mmCIF file of N, CA and C in Angstrom:
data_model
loop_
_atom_site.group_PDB
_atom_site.id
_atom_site.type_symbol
_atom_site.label_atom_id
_atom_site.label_comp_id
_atom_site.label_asym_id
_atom_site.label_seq_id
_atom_site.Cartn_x
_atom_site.Cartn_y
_atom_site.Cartn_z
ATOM 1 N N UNK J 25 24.400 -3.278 -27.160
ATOM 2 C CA UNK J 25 23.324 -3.376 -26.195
ATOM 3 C C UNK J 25 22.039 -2.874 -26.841
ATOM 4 N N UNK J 26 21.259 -3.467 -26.429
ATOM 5 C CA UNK J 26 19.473 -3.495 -26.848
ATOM 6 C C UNK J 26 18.774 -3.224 -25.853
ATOM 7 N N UNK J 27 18.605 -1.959 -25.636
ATOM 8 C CA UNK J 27 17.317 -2.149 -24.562
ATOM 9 C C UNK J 27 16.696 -0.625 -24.609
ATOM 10 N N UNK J 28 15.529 -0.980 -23.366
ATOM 11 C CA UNK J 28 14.442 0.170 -23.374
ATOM 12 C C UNK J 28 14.004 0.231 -21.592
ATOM 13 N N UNK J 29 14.364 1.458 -21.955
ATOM 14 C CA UNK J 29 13.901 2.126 -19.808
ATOM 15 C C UNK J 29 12.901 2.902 -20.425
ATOM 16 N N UNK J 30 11.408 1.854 -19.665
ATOM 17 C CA UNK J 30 9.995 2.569 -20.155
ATOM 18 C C UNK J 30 9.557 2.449 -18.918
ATOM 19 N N UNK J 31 8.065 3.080 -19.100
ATOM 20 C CA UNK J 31 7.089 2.761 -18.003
ATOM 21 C C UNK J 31 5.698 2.142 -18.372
ATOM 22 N N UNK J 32 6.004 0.837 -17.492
ATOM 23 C CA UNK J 32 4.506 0.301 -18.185
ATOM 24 C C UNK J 32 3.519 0.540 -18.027
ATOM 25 N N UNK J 33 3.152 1.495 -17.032
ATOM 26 C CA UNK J 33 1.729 1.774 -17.067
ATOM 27 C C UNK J 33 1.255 3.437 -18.035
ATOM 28 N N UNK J 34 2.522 3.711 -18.569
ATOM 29 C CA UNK J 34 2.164 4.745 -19.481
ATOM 30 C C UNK J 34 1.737 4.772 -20.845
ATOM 31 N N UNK J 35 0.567 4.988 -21.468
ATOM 32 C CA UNK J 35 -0.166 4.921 -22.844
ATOM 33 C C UNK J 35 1.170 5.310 -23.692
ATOM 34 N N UNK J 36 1.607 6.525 -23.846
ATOM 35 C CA UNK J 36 2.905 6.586 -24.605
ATOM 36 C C UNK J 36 3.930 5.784 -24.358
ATOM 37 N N UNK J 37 4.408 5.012 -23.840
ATOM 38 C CA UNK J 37 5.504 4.237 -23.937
ATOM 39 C C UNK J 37 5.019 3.067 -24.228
ATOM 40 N N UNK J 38 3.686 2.698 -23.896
ATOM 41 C CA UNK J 38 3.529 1.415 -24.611
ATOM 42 C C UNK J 38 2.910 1.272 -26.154
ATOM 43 N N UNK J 39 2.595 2.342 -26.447
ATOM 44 C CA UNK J 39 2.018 2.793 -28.193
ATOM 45 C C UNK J 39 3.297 2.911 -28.738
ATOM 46 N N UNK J 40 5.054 3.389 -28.316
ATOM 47 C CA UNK J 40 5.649 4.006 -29.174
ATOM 48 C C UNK J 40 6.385 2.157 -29.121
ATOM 49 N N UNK J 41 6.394 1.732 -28.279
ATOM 50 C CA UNK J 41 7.189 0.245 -28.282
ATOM 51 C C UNK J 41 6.364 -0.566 -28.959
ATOM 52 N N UNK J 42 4.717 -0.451 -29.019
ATOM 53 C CA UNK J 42 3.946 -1.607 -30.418
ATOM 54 C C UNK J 42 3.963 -0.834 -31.624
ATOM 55 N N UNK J 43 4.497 0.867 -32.197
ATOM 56 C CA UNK J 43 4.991 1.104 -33.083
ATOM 57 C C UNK J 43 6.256 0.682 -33.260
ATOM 58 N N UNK J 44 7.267 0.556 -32.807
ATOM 59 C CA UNK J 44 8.797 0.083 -33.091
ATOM 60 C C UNK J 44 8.917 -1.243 -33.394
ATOM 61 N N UNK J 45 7.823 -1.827 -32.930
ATOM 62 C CA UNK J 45 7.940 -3.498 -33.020
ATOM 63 C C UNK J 45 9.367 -3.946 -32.590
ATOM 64 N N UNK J 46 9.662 -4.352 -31.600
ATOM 65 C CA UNK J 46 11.183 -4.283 -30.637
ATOM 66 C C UNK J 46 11.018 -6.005 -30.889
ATOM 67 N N UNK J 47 11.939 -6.116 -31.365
ATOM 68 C CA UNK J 47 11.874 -8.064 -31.482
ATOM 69 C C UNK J 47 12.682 -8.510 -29.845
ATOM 70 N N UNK J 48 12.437 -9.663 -29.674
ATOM 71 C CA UNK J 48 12.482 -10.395 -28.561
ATOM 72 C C UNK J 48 14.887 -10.141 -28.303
ATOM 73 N N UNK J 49 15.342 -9.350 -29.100
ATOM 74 C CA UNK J 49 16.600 -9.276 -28.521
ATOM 75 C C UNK J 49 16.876 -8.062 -27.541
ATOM 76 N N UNK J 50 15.685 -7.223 -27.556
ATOM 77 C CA UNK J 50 15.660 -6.231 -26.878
ATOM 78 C C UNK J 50 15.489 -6.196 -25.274
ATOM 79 N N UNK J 51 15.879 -4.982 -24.222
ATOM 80 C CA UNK J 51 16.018 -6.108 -22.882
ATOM 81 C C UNK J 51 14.593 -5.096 -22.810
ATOM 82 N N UNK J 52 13.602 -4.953 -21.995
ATOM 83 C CA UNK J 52 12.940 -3.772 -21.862
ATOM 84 C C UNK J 52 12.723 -3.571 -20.289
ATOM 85 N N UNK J 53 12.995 -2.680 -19.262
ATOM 86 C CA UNK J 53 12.790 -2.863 -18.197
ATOM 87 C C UNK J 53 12.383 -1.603 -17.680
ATOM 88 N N UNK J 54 11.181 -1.756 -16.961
ATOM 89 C CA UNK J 54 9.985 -0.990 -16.520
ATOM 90 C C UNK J 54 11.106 -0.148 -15.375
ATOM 91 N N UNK J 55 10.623 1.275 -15.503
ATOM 92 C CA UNK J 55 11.436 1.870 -14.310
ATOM 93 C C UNK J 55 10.828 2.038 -13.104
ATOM 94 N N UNK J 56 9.611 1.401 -13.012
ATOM 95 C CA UNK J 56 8.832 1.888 -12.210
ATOM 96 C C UNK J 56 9.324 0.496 -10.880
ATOM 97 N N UNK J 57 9.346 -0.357 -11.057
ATOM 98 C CA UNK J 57 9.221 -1.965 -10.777
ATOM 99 C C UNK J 57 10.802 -2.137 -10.027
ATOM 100 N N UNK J 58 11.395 -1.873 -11.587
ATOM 101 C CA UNK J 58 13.045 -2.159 -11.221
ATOM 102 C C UNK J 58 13.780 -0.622 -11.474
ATOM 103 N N UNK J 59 14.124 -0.138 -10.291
ATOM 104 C CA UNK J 59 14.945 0.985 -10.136
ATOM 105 C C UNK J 59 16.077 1.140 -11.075
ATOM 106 N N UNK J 60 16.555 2.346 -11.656
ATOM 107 C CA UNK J 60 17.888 2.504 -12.784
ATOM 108 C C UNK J 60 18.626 2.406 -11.795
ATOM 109 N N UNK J 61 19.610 1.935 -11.971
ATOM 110 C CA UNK J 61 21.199 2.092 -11.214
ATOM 111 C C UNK J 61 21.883 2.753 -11.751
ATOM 112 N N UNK J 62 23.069 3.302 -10.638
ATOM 113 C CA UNK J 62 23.755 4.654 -11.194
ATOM 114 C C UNK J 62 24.712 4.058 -12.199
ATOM 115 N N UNK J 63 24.678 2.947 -12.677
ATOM 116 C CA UNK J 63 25.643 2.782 -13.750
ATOM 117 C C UNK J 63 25.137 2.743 -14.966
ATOM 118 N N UNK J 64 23.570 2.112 -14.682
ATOM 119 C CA UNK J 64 23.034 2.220 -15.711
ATOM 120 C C UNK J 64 23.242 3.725 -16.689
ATOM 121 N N UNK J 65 22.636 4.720 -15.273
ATOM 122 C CA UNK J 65 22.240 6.277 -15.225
ATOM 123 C C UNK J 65 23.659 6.806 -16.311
ATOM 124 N N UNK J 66 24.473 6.528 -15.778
ATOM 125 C CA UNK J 66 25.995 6.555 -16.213
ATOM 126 C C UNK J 66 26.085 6.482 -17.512
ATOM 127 N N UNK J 67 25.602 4.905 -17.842
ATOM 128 C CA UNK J 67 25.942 4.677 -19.296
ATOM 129 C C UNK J 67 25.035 5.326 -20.073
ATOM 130 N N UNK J 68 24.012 6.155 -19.795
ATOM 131 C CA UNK J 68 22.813 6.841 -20.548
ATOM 132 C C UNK J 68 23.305 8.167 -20.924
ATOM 133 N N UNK J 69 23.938 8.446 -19.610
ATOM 134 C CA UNK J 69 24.866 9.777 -19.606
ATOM 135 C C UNK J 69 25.864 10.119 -20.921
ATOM 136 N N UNK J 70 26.603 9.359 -21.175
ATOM 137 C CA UNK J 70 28.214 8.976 -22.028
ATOM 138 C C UNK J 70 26.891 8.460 -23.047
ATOM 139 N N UNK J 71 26.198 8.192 -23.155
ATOM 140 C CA UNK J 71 25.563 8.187 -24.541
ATOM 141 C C UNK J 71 24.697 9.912 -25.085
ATOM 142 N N UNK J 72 23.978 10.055 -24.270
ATOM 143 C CA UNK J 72 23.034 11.266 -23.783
ATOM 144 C C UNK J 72 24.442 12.452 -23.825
ATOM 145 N N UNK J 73 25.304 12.194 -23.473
ATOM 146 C CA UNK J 73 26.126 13.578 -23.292
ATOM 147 C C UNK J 73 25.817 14.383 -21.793
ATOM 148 N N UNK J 74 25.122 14.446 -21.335
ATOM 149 C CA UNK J 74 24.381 14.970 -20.175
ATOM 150 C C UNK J 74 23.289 14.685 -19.559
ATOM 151 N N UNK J 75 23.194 14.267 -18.105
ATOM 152 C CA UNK J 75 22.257 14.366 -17.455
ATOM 153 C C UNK J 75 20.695 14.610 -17.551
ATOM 154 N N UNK J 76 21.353 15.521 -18.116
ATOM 155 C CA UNK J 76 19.952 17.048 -18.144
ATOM 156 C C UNK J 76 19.284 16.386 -19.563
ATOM 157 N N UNK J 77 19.948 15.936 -20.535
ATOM 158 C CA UNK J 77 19.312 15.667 -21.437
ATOM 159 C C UNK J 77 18.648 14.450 -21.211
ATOM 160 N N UNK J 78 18.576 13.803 -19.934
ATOM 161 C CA UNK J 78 17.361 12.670 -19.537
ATOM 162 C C UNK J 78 16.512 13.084 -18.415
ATOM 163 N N UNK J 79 16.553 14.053 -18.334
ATOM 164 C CA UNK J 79 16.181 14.763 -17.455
ATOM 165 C C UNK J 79 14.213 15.234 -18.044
ATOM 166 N N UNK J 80 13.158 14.871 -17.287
ATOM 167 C CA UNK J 80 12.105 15.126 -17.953
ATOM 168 C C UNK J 80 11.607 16.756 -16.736
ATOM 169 N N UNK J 81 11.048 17.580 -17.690
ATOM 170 C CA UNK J 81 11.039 18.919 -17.314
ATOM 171 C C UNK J 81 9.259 18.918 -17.343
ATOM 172 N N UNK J 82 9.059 17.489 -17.974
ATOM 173 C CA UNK J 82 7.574 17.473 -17.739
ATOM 174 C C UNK J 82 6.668 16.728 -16.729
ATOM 175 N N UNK J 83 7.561 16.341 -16.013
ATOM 176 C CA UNK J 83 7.379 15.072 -14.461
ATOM 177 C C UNK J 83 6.250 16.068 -13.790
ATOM 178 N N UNK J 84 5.579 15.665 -13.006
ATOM 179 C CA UNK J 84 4.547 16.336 -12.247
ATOM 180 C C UNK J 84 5.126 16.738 -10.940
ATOM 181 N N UNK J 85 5.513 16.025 -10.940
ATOM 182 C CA UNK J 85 7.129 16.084 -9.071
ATOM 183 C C UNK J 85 7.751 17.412 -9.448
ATOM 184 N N UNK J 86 8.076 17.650 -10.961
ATOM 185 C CA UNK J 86 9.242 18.497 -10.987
ATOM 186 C C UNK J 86 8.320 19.860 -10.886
ATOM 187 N N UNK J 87 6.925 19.973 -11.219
ATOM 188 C CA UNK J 87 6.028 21.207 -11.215
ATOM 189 C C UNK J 87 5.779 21.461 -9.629
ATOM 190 N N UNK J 88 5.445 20.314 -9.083
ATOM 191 C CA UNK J 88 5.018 20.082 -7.547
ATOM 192 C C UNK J 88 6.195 20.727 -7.007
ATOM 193 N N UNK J 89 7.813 20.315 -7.064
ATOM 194 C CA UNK J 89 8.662 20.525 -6.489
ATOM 195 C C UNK J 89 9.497 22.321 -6.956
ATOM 196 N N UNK J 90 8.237 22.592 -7.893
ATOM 197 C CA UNK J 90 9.068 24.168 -8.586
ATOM 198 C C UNK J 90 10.440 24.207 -8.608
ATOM 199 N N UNK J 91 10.781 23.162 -9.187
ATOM 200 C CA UNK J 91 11.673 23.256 -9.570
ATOM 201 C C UNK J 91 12.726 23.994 -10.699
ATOM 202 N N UNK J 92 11.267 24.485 -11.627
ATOM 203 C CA UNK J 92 11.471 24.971 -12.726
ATOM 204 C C UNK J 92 12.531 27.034 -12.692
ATOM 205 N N UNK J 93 11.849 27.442 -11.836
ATOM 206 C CA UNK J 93 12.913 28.014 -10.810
ATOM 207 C C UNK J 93 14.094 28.117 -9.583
ATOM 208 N N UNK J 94 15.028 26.942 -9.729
ATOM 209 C CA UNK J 94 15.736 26.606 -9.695
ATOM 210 C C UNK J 94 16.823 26.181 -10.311
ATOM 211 N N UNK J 95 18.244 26.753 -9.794
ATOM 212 C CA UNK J 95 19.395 26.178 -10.608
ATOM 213 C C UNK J 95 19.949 25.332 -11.129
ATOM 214 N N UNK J 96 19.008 24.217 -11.411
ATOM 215 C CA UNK J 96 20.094 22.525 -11.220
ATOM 216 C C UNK J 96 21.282 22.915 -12.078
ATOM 217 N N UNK J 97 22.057 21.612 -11.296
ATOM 218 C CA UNK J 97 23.405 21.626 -11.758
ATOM 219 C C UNK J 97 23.434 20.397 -12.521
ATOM 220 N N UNK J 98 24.597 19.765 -13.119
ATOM 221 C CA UNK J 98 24.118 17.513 -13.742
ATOM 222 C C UNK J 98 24.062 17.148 -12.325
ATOM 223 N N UNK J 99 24.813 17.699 -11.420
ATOM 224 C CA UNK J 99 24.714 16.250 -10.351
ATOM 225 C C UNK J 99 23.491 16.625 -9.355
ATOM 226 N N UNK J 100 22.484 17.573 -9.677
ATOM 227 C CA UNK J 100 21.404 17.341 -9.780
ATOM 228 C C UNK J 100 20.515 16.576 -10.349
ATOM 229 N N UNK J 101 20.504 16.824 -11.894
ATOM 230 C CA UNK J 101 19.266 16.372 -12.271
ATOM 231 C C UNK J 101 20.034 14.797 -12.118
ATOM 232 N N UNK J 102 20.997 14.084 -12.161
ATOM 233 C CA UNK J 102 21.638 12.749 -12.266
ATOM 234 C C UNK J 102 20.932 12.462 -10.570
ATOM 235 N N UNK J 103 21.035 12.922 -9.738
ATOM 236 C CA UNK J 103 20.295 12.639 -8.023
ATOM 237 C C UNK J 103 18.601 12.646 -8.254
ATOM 238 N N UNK J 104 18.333 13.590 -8.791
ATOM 239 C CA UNK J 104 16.342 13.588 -9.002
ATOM 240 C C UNK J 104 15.796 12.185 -9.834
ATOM 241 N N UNK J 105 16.820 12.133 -11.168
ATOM 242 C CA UNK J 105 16.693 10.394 -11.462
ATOM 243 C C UNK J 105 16.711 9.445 -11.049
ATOM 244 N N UNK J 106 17.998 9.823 -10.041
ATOM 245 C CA UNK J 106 18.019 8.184 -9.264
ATOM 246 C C UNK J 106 16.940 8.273 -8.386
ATOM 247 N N UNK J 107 16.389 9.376 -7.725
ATOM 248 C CA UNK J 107 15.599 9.575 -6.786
ATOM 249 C C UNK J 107 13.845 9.155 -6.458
ATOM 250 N N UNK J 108 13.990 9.262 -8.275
ATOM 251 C CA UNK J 108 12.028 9.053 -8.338
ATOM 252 C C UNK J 108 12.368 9.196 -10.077
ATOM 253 N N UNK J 109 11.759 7.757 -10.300
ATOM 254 C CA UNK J 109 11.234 7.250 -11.986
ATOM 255 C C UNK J 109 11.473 8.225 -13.027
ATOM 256 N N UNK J 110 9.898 9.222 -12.133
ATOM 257 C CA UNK J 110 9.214 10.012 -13.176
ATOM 258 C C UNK J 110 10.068 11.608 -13.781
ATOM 259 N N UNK J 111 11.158 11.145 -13.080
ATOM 260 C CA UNK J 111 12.311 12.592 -13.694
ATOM 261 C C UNK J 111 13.320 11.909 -14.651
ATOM 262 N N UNK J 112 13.243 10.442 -15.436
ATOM 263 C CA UNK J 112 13.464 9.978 -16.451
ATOM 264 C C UNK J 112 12.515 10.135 -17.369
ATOM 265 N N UNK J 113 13.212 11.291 -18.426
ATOM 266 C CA UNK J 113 12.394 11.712 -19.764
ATOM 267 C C UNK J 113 12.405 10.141 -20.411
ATOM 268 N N UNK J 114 10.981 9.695 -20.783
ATOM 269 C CA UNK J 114 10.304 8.042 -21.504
ATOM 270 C C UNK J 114 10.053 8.309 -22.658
ATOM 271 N N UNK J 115 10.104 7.414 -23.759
ATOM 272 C CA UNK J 115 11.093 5.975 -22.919
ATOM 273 C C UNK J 115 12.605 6.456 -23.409
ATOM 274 N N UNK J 116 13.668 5.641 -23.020
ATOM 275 C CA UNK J 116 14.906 5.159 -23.438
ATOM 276 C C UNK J 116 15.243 4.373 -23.948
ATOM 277 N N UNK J 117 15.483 4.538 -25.573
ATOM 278 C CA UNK J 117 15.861 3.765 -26.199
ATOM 279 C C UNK J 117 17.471 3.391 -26.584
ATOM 280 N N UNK J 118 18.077 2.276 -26.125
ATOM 281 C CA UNK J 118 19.409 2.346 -26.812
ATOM 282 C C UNK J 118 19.667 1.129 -27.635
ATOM 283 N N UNK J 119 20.519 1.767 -28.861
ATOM 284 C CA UNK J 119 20.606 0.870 -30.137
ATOM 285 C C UNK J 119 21.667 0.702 -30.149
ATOM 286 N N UNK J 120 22.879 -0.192 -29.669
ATOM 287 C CA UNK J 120 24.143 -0.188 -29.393
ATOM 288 C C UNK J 120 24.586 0.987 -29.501
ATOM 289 N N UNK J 121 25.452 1.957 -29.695
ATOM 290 C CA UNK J 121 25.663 3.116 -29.584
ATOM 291 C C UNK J 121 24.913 4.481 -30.020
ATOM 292 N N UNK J 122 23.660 4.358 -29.616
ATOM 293 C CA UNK J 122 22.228 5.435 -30.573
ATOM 294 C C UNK J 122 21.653 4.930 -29.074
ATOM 295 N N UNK J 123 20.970 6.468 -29.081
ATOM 296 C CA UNK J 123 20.631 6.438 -27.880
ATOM 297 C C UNK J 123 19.132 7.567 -28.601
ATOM 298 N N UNK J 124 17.932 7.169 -27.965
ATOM 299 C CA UNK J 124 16.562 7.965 -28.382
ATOM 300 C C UNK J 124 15.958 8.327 -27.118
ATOM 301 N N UNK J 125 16.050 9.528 -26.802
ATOM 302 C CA UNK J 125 15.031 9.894 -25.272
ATOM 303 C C UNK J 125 14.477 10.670 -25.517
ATOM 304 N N UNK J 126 12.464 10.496 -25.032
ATOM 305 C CA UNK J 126 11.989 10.953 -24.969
ATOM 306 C C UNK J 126 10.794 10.201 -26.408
ATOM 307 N N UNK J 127 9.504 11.115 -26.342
ATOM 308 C CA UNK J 127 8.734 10.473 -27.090
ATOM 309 C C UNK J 127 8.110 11.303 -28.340
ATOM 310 N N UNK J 128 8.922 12.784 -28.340
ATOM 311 C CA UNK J 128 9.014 13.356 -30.035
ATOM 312 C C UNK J 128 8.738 12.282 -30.965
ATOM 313 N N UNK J 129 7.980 12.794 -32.186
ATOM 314 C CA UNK J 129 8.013 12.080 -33.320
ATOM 315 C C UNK J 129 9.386 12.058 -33.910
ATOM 316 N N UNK J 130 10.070 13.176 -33.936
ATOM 317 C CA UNK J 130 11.790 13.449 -34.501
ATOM 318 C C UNK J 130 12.770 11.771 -34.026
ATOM 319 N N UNK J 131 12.334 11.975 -32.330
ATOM 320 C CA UNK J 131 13.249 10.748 -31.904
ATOM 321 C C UNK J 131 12.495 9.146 -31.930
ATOM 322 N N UNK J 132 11.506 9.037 -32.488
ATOM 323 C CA UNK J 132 10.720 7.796 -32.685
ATOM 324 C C UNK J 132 11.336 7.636 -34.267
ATOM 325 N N UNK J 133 11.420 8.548 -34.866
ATOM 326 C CA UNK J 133 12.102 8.422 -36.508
ATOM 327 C C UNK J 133 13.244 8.159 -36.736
ATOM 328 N N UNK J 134 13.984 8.891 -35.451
ATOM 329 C CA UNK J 134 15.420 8.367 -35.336
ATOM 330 C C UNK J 134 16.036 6.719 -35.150
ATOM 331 N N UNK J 135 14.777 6.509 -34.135
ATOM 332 C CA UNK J 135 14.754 4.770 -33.316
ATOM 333 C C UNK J 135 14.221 3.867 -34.628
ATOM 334 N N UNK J 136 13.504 4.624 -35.651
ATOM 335 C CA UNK J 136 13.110 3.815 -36.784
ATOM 336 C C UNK J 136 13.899 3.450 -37.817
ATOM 337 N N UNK J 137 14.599 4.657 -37.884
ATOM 338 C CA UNK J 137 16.232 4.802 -39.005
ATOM 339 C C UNK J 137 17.046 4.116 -38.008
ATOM 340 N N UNK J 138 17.172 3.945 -37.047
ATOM 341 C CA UNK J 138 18.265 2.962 -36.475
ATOM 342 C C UNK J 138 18.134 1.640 -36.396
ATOM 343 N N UNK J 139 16.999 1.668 -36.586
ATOM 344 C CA UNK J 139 16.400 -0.223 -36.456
ATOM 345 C C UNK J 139 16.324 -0.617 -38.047
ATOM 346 N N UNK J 140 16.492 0.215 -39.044
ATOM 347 C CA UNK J 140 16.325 -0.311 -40.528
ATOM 348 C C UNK J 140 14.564 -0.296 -40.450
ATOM 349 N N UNK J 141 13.727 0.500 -39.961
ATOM 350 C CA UNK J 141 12.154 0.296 -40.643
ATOM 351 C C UNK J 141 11.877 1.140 -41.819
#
């Protein structure tokens, strides 16, 4: 599988996808538009290892919602994802079994060594 859970109206996700140059086998689908499904969420998970590690700690919801003092548990932060976009750390990249979240230079290098650039 080839694809990318971005947001299109975000300057970083659309600078790090015209750096990757993603050729036309890639699926790319806006999270904003078309909602993740929990299977999707799932299969990000079993790649990701955890929840939490798609979990964005930098969402404006999650400052608004002080959350940051609070316990989450996974089947938290896995409910705040399905719940609202912007608590999916952007973008998501998966390279048949390579998975890149988030928009570090570390994991843009990773998505580059996985694509052969």
């Amino acid at each position: 599988m080839k694809k990318v859970y971005y947001l299109k109206t975000c300057d970083t996700c659309r600078r790090i996808l015209k750096e990757l140059d993603l050729s036309s086998e890639f699926e790319l689908q806006d999270i904003k538009s078309e909602a993740i499904s929990v299977t999707q969420l799932d299969e990000m998970k079993a790649l990701a290892g955890s929840y939490e590690a798609l979990f964005s700690k930098r969402s404006q919801l999650y400052k608004k919602m002080d959350l940051k003092h609070q316990e989450l548990t996974e089947k938290d932060f896995k409910a705040y994802i399905l719940e609202h976009y912007t608590f999916l750390k952007r973008p998501v990249i998966i390279i048949d079994d390579t998975i890149c979240i988030g928009n570090s230079k570390t994991t843009i290098e990773k998505a580059k060594a996985t694509l052969g650039q």
